[in-house]
XYZ file of N, CA and C in Angstrom:
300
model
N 0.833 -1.164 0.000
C 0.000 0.000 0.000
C 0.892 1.247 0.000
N 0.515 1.871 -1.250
C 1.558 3.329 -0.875
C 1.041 4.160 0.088
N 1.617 5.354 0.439
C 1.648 6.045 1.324
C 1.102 7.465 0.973
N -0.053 7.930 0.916
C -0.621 9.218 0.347
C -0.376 10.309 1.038
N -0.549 11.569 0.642
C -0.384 12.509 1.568
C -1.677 12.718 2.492
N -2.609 11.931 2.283
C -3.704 11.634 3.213
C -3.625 11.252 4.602
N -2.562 9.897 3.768
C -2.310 8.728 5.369
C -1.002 9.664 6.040
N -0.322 10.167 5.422
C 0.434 11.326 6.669
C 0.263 12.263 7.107
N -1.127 12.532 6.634
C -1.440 13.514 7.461
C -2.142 13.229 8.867
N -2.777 12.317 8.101
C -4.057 11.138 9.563
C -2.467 11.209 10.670
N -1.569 10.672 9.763
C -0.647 10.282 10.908
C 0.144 11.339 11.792
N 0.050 12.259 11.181
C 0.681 13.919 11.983
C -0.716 13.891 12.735
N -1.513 13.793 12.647
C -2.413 14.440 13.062
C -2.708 13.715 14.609
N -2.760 12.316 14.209
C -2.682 11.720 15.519
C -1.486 11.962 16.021
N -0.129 11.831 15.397
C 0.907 12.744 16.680
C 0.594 13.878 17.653
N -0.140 14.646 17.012
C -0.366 16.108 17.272
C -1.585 16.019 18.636
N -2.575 14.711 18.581
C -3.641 14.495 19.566
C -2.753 13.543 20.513
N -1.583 13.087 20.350
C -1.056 11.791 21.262
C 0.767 12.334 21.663
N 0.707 13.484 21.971
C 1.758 13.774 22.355
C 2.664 12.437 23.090
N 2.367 12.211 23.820
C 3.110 11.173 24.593
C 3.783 9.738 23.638
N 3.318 10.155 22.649
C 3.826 8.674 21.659
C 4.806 9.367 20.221
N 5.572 8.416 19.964
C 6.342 8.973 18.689
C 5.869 7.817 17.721
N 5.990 8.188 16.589
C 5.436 7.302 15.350
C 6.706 7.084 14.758
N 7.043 5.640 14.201
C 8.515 5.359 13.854
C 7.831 4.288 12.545
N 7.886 5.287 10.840
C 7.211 4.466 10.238
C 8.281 4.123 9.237
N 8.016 2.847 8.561
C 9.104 2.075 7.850
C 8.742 2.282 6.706
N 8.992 2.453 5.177
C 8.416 2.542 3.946
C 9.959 1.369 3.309
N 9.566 1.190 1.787
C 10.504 0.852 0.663
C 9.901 1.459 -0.211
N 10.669 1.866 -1.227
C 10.021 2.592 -2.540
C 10.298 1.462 -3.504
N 9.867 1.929 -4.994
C 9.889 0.698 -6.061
C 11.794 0.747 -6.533
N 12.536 1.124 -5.717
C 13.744 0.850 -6.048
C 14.579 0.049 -4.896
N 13.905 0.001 -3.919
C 14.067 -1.113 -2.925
C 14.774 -0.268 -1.730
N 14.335 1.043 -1.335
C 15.213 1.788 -0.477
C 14.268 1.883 0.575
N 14.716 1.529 1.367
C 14.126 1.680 3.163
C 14.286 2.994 3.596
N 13.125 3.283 3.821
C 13.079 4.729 4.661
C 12.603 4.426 6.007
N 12.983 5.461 7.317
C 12.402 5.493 8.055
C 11.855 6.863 8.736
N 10.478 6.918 8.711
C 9.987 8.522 9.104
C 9.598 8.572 10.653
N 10.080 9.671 11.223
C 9.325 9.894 12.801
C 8.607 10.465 12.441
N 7.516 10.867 13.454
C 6.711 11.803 13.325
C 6.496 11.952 14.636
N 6.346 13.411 15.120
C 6.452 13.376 16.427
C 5.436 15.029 16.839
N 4.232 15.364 17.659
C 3.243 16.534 17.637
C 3.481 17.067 16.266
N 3.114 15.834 15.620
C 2.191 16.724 14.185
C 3.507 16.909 12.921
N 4.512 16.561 13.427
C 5.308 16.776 12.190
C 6.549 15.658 12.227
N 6.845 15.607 10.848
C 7.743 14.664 10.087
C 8.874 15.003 9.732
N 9.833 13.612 10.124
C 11.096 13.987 9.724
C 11.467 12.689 9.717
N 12.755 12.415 8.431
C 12.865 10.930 7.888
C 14.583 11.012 8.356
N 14.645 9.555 9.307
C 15.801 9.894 9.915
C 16.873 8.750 8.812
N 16.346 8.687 7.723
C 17.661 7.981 6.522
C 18.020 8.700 5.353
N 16.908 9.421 4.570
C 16.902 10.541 3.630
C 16.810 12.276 4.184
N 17.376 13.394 3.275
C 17.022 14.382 3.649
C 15.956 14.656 3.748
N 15.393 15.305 4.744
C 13.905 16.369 4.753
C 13.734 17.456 4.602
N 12.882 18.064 3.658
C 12.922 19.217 2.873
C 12.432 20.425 4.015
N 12.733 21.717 4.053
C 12.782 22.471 4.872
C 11.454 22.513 4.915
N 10.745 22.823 4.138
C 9.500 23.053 3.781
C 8.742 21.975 4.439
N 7.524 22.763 5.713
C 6.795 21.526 6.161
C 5.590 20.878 4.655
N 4.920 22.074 3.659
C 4.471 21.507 2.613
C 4.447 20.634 1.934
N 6.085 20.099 1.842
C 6.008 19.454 0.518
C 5.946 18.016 1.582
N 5.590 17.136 0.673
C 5.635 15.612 1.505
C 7.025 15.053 2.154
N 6.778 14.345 2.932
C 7.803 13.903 3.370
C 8.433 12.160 2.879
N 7.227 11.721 2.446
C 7.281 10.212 1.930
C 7.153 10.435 0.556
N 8.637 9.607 0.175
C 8.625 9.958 -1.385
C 7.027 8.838 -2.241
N 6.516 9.610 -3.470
C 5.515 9.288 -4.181
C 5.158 7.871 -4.123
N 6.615 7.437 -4.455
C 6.260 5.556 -4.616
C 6.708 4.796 -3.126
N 6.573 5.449 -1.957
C 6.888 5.208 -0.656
C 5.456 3.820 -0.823
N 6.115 2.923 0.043
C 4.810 1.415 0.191
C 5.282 1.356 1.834
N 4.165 1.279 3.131
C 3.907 0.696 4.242
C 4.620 -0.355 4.204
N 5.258 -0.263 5.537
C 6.009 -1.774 5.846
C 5.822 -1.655 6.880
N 5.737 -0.659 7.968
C 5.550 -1.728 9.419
C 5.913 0.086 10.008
N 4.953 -0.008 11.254
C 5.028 1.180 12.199
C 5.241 0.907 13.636
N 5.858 1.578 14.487
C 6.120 0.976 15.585
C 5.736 2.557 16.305
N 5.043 2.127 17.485
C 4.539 3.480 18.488
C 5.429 3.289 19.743
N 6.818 4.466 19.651
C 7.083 4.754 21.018
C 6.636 5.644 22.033
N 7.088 5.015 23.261
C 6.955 6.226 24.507
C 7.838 7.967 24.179
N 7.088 8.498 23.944
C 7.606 10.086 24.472
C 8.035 10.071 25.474
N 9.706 10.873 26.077
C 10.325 11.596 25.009
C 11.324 10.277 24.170
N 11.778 10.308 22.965
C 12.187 9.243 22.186
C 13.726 9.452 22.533
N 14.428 8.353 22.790
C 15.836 8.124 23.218
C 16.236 6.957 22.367
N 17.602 7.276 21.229
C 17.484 6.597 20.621
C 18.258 5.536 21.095
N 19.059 5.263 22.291
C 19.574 4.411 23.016
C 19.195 3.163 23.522
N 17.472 3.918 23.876
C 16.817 3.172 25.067
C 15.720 3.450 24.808
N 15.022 2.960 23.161
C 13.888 3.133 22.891
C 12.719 2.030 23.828
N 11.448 3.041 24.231
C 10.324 2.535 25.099
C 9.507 2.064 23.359
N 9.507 0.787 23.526
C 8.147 0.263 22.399
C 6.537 0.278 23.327
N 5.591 1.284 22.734
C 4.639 0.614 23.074
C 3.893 -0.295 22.178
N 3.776 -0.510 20.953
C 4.054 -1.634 19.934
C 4.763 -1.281 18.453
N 5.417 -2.782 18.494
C 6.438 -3.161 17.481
C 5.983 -3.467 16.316
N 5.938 -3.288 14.836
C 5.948 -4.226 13.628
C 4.480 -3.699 13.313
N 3.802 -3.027 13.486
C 2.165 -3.030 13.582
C 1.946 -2.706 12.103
N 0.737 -3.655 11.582
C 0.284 -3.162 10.020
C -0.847 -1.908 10.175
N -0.885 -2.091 8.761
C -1.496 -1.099 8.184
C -2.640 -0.868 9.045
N -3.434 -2.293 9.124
C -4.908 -2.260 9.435
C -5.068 -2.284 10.799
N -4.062 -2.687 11.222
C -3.641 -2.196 13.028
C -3.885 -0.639 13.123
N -3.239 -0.246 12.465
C -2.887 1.261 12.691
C -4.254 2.262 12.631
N -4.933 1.467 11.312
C -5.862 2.377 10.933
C -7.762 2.237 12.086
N -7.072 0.927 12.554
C -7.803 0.538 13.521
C -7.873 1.330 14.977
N -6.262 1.710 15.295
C -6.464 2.884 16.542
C -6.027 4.260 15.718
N -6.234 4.465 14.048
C -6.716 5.786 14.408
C -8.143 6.042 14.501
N -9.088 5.272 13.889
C -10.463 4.882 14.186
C -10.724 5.208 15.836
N -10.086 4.762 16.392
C -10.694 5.386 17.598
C -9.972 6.021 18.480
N -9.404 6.925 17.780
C -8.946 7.795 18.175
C -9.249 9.472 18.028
């Protein structure tokens, strides 16, 4: 499933209502490159590729595809990361933003 500027926004958006959690999302594009995006109160930043200054432009490149999201504890330590869950799909996800 690619990654629209829809589903990152849902996903800033629940950062932005869930302060206490960081979003740690995994993509591959159709050239086989692993990205990984935080997102943390409402905004994005991809800690393998550059991120464009500009909060506008997207942050997940066009042909970005879902691979797996993991929700940490706030504040994020990259030493001594708190998982509150690991590996979670798509339909996981879209399941607690549903009620959220």
């Amino acid at each position: 499933m690619n990654i629209t500027m829809a589903i990152a926004q849902e996903l800033e958006n629940y950062s932005r209502n869930h302060p206490e959690e960081v979003l740690l999302v995994t993509t591959i594009n159709d050239a086989e490159v692993e990205d990984q995006v935080m997102i943390f109160k409402g905004f994005s930043s991809s800690l393998m590729q550059p991120t464009d200054f500009n909060p506008d432009n997207p942050i997940f490149a066009a042909d970005a595809k879902f691979v797996s999201l993991d929700r940490l504890q706030s504040p994020y330590n990259p030493s001594e990361p708190t998982y509150l869950e690991q590996n979670m799909s798509w339909a996981a996800m879209q399941q607690l933003l549903a009620e959220s």
